[in-house]
Short mmCIF file of C-alpha atoms in Angstrom, two decimals:
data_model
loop_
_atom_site.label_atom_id
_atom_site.label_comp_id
_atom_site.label_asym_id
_atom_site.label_seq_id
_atom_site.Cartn_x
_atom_site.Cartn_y
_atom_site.Cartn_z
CA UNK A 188 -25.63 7.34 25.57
CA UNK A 189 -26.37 5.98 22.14
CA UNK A 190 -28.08 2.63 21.53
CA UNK A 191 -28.04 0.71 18.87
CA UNK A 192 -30.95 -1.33 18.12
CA UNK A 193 -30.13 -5.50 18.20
CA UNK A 194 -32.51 -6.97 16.78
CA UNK A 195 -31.08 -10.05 14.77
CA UNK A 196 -29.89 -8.03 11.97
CA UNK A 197 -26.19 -8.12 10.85
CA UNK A 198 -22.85 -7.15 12.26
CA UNK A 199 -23.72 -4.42 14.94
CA UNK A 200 -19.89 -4.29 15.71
CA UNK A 201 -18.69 -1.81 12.63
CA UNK A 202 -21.68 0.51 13.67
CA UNK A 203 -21.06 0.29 17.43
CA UNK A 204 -16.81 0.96 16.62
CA UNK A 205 -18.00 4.02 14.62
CA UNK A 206 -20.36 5.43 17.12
CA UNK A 207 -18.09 4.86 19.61
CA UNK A 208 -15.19 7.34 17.96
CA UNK A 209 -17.33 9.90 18.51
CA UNK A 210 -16.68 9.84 22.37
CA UNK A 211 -20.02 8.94 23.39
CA UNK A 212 -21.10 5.94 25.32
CA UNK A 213 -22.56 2.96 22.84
CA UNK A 214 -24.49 0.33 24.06
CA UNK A 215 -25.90 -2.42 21.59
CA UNK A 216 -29.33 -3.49 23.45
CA UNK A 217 -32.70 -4.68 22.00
CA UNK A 218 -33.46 -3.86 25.88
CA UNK A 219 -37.28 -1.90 25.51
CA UNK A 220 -36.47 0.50 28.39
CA UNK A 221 -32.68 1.48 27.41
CA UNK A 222 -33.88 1.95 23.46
CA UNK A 223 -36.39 4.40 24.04
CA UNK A 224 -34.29 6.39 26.64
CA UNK A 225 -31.01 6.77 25.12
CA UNK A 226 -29.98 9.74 23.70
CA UNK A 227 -29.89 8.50 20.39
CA UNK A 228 -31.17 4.91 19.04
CA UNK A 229 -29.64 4.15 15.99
CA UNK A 230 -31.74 1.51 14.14
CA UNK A 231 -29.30 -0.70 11.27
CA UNK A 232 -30.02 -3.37 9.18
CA UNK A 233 -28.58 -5.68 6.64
CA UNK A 234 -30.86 -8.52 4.71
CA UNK A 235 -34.32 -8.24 3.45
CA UNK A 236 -37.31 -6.04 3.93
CA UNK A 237 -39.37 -8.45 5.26
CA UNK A 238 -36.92 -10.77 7.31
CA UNK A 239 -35.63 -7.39 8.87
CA UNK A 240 -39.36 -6.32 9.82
CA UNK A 241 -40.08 -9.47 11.71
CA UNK A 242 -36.96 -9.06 13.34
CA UNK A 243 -37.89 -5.83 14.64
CA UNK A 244 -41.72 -6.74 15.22
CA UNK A 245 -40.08 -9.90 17.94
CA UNK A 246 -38.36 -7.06 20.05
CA UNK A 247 -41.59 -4.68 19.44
CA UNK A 248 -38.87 -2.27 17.95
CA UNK A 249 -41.79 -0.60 16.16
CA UNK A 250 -43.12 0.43 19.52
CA UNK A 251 -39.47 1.79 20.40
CA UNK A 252 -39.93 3.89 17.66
CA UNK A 253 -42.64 5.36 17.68
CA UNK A 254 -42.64 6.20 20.97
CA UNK A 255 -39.05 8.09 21.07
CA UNK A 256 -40.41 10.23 18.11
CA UNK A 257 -43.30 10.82 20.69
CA UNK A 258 -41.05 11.63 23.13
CA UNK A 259 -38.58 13.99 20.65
CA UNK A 260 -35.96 11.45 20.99
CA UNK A 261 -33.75 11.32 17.48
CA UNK A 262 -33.86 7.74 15.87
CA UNK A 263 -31.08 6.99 12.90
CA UNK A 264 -31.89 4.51 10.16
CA UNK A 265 -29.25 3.07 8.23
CA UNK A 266 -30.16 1.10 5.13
CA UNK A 267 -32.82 -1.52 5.50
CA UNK A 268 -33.27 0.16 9.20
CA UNK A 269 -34.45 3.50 6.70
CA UNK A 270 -36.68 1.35 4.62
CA UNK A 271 -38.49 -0.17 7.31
CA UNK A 272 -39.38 3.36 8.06
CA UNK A 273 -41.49 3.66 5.34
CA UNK A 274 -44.80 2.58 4.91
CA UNK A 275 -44.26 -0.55 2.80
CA UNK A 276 -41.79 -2.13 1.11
CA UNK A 277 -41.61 -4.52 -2.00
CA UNK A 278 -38.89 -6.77 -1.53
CA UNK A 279 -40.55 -10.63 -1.79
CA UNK A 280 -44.22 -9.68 -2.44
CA UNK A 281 -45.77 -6.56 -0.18
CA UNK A 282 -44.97 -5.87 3.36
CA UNK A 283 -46.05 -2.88 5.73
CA UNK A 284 -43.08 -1.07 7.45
CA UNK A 285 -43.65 0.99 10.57
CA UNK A 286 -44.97 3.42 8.46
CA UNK A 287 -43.36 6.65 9.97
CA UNK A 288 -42.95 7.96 6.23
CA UNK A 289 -46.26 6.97 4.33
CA UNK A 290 -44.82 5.67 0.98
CA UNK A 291 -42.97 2.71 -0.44
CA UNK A 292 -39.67 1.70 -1.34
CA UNK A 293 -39.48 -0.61 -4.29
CA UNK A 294 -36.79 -1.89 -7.11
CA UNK A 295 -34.73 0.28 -8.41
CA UNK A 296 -34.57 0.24 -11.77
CA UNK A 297 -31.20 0.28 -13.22
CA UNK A 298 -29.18 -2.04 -15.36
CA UNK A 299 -26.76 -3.39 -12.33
CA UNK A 300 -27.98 -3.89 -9.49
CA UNK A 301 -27.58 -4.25 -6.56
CA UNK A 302 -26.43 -0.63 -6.39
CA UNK A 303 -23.05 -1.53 -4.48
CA UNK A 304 -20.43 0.56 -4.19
CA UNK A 305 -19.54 4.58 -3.75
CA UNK A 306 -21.90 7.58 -4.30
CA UNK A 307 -22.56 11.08 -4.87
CA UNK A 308 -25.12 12.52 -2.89
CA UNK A 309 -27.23 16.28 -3.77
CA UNK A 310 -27.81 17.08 0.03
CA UNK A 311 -30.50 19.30 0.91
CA UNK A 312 -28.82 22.64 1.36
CA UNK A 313 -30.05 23.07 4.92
CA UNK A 314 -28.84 19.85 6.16
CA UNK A 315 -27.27 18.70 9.39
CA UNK A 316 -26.02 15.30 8.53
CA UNK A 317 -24.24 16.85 5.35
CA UNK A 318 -22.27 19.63 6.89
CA UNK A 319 -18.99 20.18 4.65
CA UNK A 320 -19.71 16.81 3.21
CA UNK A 321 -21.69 18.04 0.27
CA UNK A 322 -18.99 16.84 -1.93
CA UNK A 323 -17.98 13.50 -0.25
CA UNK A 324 -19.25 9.68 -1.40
CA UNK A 325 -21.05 7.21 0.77
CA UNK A 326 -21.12 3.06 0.40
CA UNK A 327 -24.13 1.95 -0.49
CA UNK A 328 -25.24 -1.45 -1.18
CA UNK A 329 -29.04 -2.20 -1.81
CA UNK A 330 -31.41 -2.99 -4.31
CA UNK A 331 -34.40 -1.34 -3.62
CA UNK A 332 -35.00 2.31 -2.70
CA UNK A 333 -37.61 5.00 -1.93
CA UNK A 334 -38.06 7.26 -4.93
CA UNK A 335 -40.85 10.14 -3.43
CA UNK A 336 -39.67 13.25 -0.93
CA UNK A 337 -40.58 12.13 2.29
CA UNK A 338 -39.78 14.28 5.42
CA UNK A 339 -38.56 17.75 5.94
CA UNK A 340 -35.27 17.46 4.31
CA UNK A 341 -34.35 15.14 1.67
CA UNK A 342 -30.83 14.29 -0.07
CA UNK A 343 -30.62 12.44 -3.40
CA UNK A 344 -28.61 10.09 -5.43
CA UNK A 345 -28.71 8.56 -8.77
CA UNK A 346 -28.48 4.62 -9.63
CA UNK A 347 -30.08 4.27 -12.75
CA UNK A 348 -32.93 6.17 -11.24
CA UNK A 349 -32.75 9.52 -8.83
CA UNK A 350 -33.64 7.56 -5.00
CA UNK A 351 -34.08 9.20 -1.54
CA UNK A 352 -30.78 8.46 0.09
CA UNK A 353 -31.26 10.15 3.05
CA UNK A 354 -34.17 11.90 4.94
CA UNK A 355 -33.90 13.99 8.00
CA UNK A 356 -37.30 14.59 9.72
CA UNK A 357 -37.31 16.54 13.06
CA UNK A 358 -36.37 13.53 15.34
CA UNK A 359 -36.07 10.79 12.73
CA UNK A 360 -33.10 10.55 10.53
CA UNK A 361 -32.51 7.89 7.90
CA UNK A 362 -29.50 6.96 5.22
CA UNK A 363 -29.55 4.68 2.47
CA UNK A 364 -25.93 4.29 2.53
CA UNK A 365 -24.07 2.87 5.63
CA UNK A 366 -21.83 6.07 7.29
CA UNK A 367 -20.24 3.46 9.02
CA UNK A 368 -18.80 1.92 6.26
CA UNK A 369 -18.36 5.30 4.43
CA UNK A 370 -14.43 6.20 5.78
CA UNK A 371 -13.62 9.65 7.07
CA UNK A 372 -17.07 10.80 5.41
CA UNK A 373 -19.41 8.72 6.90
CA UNK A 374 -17.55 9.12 10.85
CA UNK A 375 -17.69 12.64 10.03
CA UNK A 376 -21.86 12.02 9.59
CA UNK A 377 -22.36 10.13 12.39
CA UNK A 378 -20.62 13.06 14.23
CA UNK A 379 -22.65 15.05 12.73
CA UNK A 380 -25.52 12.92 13.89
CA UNK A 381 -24.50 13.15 17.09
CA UNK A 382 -23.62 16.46 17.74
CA UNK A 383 -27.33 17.37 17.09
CA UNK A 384 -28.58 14.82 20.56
CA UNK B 169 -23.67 11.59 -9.80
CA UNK B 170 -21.52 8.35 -10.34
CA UNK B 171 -21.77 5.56 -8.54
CA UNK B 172 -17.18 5.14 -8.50
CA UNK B 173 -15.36 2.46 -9.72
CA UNK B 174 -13.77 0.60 -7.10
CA UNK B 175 -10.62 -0.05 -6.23
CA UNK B 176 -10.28 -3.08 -4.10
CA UNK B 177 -6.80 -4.41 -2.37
CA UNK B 178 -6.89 -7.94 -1.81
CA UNK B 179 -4.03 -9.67 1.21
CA UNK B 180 -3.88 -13.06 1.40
CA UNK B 181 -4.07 -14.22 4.75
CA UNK B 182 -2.97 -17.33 6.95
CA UNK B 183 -2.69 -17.97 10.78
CA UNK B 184 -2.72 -14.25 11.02
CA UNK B 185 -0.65 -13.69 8.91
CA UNK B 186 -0.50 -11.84 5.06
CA UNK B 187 1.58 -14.18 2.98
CA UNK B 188 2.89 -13.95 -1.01
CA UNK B 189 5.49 -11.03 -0.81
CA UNK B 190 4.84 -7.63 0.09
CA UNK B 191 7.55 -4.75 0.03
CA UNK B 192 6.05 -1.99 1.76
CA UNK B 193 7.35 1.50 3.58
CA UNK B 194 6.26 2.98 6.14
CA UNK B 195 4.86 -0.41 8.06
CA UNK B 196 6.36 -1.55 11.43
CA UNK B 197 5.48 -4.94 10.09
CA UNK B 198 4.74 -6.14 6.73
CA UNK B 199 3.15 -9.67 7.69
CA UNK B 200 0.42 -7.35 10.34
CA UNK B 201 -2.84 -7.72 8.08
CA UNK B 202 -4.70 -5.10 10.41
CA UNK B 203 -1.72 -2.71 9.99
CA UNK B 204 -1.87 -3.10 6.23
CA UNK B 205 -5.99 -3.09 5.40
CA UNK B 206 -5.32 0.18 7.37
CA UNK B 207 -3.18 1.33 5.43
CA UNK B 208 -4.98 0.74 2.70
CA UNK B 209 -7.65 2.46 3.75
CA UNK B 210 -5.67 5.09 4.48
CA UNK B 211 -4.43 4.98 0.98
CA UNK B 212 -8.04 5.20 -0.92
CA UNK B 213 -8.86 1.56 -0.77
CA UNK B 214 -12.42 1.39 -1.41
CA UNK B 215 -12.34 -2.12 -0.41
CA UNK B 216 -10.40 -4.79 1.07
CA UNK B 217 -11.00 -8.59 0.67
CA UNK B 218 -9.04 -10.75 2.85
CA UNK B 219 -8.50 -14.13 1.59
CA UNK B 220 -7.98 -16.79 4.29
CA UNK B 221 -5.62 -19.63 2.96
CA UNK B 222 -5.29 -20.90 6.04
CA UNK B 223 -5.44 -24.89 6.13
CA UNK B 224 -6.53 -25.67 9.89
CA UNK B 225 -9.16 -25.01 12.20
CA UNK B 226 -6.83 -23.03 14.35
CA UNK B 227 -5.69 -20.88 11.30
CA UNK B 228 -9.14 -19.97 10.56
CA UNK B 229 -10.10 -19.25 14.20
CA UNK B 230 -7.10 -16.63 13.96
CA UNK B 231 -8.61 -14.58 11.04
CA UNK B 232 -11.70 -14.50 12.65
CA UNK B 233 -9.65 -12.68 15.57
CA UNK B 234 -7.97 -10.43 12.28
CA UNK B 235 -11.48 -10.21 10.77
CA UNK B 236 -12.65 -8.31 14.14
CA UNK B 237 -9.56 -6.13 14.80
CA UNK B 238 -10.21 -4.97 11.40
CA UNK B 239 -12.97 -4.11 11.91
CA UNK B 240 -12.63 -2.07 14.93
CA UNK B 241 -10.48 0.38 12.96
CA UNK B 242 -11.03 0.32 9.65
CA UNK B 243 -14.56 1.81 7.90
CA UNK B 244 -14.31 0.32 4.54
CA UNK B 245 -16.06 -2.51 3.33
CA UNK B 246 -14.18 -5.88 4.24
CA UNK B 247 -14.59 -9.19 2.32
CA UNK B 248 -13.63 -12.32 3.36
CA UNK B 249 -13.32 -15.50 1.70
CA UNK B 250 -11.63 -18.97 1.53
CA UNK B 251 -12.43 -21.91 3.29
CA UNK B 252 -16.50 -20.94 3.56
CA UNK B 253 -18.29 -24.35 3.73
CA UNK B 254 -21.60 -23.25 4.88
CA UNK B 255 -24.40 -21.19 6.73
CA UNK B 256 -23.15 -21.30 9.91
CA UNK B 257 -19.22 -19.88 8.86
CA UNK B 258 -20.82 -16.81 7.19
CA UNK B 259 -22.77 -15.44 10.12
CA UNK B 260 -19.42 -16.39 12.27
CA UNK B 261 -17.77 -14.19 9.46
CA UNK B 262 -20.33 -11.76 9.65
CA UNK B 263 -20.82 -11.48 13.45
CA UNK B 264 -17.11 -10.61 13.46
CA UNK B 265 -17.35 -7.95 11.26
CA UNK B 266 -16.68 -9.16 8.05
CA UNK B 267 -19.66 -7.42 5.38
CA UNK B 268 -19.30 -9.63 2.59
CA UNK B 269 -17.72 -13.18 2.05
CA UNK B 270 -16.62 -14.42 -1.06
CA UNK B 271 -17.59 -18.58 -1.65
CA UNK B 272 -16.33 -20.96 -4.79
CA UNK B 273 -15.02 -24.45 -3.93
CA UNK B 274 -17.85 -25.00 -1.80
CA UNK B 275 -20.73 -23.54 -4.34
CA UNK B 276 -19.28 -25.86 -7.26
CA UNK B 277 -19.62 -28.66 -5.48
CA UNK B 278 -22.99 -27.54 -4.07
CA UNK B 279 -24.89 -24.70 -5.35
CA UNK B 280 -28.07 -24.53 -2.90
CA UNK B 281 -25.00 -23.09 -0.19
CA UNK B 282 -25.43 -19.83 -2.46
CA UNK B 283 -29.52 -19.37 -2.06
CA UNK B 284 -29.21 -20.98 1.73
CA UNK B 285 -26.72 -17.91 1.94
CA UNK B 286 -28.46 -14.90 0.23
CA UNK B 287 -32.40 -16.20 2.05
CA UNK B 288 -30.76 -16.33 5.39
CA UNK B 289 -28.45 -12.84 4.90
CA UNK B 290 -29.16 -11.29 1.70
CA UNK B 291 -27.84 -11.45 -1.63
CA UNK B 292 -25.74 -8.17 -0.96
CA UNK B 293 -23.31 -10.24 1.36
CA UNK B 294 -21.99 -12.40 -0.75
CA UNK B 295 -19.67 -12.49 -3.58
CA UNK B 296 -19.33 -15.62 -6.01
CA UNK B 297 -15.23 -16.22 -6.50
CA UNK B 298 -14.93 -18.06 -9.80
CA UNK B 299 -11.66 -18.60 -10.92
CA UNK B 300 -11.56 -19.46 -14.84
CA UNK B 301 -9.76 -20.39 -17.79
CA UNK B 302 -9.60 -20.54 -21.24
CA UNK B 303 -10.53 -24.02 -22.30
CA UNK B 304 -12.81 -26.01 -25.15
CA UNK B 305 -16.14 -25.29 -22.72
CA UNK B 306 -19.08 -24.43 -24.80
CA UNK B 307 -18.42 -20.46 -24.13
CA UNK B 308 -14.38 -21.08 -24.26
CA UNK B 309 -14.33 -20.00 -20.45
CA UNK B 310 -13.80 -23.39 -17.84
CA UNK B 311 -14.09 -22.89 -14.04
CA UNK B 312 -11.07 -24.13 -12.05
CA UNK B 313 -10.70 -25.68 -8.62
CA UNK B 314 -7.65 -25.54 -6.03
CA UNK B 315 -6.33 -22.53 -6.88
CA UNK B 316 -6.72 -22.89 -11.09
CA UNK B 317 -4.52 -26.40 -10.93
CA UNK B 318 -7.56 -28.53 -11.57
CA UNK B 319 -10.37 -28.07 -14.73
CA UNK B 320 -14.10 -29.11 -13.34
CA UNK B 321 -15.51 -28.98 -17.03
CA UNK B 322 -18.10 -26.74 -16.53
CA UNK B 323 -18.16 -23.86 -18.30
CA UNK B 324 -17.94 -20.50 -16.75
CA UNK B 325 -20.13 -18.81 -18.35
CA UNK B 326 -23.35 -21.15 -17.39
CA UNK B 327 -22.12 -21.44 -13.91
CA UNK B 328 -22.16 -17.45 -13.62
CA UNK B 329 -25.74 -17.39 -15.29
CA UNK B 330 -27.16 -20.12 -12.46
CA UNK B 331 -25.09 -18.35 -9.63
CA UNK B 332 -27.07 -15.13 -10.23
CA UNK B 333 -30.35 -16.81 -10.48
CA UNK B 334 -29.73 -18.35 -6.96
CA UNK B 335 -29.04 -15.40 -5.66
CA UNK B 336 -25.24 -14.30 -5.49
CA UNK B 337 -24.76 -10.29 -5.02
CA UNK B 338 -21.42 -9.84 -6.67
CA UNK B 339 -19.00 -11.83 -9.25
CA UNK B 340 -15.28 -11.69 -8.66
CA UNK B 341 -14.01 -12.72 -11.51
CA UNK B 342 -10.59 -14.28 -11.68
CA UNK B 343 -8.57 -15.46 -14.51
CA UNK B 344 -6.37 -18.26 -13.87
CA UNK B 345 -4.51 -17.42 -17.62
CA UNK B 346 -3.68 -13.52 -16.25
CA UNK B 347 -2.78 -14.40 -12.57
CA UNK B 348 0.43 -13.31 -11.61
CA UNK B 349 1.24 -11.98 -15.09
CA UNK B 350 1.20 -8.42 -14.62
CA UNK B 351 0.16 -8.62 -18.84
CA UNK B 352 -3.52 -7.11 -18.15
CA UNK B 353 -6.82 -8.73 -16.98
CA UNK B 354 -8.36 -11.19 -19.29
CA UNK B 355 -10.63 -8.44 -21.51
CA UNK B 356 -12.05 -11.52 -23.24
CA UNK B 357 -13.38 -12.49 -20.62
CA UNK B 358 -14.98 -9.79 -18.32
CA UNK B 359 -16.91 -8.71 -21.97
CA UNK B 360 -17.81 -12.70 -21.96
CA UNK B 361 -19.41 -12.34 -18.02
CA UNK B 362 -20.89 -8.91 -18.30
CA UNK B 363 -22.82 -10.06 -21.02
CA UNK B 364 -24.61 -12.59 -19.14
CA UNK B 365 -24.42 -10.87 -15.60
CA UNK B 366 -26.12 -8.19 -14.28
CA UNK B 367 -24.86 -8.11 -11.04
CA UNK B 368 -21.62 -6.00 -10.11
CA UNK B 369 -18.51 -8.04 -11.62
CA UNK B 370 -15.12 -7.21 -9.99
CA UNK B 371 -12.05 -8.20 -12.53
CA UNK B 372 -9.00 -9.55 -10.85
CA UNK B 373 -6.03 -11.44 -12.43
CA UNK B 374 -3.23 -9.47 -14.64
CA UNK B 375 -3.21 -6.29 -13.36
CA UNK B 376 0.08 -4.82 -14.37
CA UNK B 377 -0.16 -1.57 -16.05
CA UNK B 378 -2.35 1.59 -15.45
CA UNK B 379 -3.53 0.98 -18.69
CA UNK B 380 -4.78 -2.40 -18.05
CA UNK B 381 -7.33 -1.24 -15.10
CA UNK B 382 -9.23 1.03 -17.54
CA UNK B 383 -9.47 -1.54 -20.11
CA UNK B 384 -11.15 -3.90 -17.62
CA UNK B 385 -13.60 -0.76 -17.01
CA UNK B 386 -13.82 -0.50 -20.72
CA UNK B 387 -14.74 -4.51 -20.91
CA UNK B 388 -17.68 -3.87 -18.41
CA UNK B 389 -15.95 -4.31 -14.97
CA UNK B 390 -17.40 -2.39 -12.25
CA UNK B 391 -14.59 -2.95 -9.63
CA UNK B 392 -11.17 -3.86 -10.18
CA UNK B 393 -9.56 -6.08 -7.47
CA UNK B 394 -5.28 -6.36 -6.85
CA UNK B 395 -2.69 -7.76 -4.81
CA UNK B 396 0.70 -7.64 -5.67
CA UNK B 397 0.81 -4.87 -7.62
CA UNK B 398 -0.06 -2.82 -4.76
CA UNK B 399 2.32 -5.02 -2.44
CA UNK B 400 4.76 -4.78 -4.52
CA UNK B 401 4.23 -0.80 -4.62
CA UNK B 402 4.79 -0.81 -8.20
CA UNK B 403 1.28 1.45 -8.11
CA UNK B 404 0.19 3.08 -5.05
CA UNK B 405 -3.84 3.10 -4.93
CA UNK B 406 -3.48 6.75 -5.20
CA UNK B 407 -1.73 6.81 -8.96
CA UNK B 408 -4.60 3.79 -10.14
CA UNK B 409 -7.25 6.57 -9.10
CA UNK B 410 -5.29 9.74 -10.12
CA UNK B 411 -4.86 7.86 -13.62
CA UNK B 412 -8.52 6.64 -13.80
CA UNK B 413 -9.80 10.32 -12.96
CA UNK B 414 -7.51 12.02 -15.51
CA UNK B 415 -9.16 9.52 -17.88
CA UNK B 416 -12.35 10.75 -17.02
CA UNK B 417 -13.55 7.32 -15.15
CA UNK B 418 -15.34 7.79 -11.64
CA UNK B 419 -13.27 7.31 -8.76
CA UNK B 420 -13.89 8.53 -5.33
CA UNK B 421 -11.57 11.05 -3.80
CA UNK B 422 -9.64 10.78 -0.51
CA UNK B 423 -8.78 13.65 1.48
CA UNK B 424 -5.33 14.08 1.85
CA UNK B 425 -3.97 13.46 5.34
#
């Protein structure tokens, strides 16, 4: 079974639809108990840094976290649910993230922003989420982005600046982009994703 | 390492329904708008934006129920907008799967809806509409009302420049002049917004000729936005991207199916 983390952030329904192609059971819960023992918790996200923190903070999501890396349970961040990840963020003033990855994700700096629309991606050549997808775009839509090599293996893509847009860490995994938004690519990702539970 | 130019289809919707003609193959039904955003996306749509022109309560209850069978099936972003009055219809928009919504009427006559909007879900989610016409306004650029029928006097340009400091993610920019024409987007124009914009601008309104979608990329547009000339199939979404790529723009690439 996969969860998918509710807590107060967005339309879960796109990301539940998408999970749920790949045959697996999907429950959207911000239930303590069923987070930390499904197969695979998949943590989304859509607003700001801060808002999305306190979100997770009310359901002690943090906790649910930490403790499935603990257990070797694989967690999936998508978007702001990567960011808060990191250690802080600098959307509205400074706030501290969960602090898996011990950096920060800030502005990017580039003359549109935000950064909305289709991407490249340089995967890391090892990489599980990427398999025969190294040449495929993702939909991204953000503003701010961490810019240092966190984690074992890191992919990268340029928006006026070069930006981590996905990390995969042992039992955490995190995109900047949303797979479920990203067509035939991104299902193919989150199959990807899933095929490694 | 591009971020594409986008390619968005745009169906006007109402009770359910897609109205304004479309002549399509291969579709068991023409009016379905699920059937056709899927097709779309099937086609290389990198976007869809679903504008309800519904005029009752009962009309807009049924795209909601469009909005979320939609999204079941189709993973592309979806925009919706028309008839958005408030907080409270974007997270119903939202919650049914819609991940943008586009807002004008409602922002002209009050523009704290667009920061009560981007605090409460994020500037990302929405997209300012502003349909506009050439007219003696201080930049030559007037915003219109009900549908580009009525002038509201203030100028398009200065409403743009506030509607980005409030907070708005995205400009759709629509010329009332090109609508319909099939002459070209307003170039004038888009050159006129990018200059004072610096988030993403989408260009809709004139489409006719491959031609005229790079221009609009040459004026600054980041996304280009149609309806009827894909409705119409007098250009697939495939032959706007082939003839963008061969022209060295951009474009993402759909695997053949």
């Amino acid at each position: 079974m996969i969860a998918i983390l509710d807590y107060g952030s967005g339309n879960l329904r796109s990301a539940e639809r998408a999970f749920a192609i790949t045959g697996e059971e999907v429950v959207v819960t911000s239930d303590y108990k069923t987070a930390v023992e499904a197969n695979g918790l998949v943590v989304p996200g859509v607003g700001a840094f801060a808002a999305c923190m306190q979100g997770l903070l009310a359901i002690n999501g943090d906790s649910i976290i930490r403790e499935r890396i603990a257990q070797e349970r694989p967690v999936l961040g998508i978007c702001i649910g990567m960011q808060i990840l990191f250690a802080t963020g600098t959307e509205h003033g400074k706030h501290s993230g969960v602090g898996i990855w011990d950096s920060e994700v800030s502005l990017l700096d580039a003359p549109i922003l935000p950064h909305m629309g289709w991407n490249t991606v340089e995967p890391d050549s090892s990489s599980d989420l990427f398999k025969g997808l190294e040449s495929e775009s993702f939909y991204f839509v953000h503003s701010y982005a961490a810019k240092t090599a966190v984690g074992k293996k890191q992919t990268w893509t340029t928006h006026g600046q070069k930006f981590l847009s996905a990390v995969e860490d042992g039992y955490v995994s995190a995109t900047q982009f949303h797979p479920e938004k990203s067509g035939d690519a991104g299902l193919t990702l989150i199959k990807n994703w899933v095929s490694t539970l | 390492m591009t971020l594409s130019v986008r390619i968005i289809a745009c169906l006007d919707v109402t009770d359910g329904r897609v109205v304004k003609g479309v002549n399509f193959t291969n579709l068991v039904d023409a009016g379905d708008p699920v059937e056709m955003a899927a097709l779309y996306g099937v086609e290389g749509a990198d976007e869809l934006t679903f504008l309800d022109i519904s005029a009752s309560v009962v009309g807009r209850e049924t795209t909601l129920d469009v909005v979320r069978r939609t999204a079941e099936q189709v993973f592309i972003p979806l925009t919706v907008g028309g008839g958005i009055r408030s907080v409270a219809d974007v997270d119903r928009l939202l919650r049914a799967g819609a991940d943008k919504v586009s807002i004008n009427t409602a922002a002209i006559a009050r523009p704290e809806l667009i920061a009560e909007i981007a605090d409460r879900f994020g500037s990302q989610v929405l997209v300012l509409s502003v349909d506009a016409r050439r007219a003696r306004t201080d930049s030559g650029f007037e915003v219109t009302t009900h549908g580009g029928r009525e002038g509201s006097d203030i100028d398009a340009l200065a409403w743009v420049e506030k509607a980005c400091a409030l907070g708005v993610g995205e400009i759709l920019l629509n010329s009332m002049d090109a609508d319909g024409t099939r002459a070209g987007y307003d170039i004038g124009m888009i050159k006129a917004v990018r200059e004072v914009s610096k988030v993403p601008l989408i260009a809709s309104g004139g489409a006719g000729t491959l031609a005229d979608f790079s221009a609009a990329l040459d004026a600054g547009a980041d996304a280009l936005l149609a309806a009827s000339v894909f409705h119409f199939g007098i250009h697939r979404i495939g032959d706007v991207k082939q003839y963008l790529r061969s022209h060295n723009y951009p474009v993402r690439a759909v695997a053949s199916k």
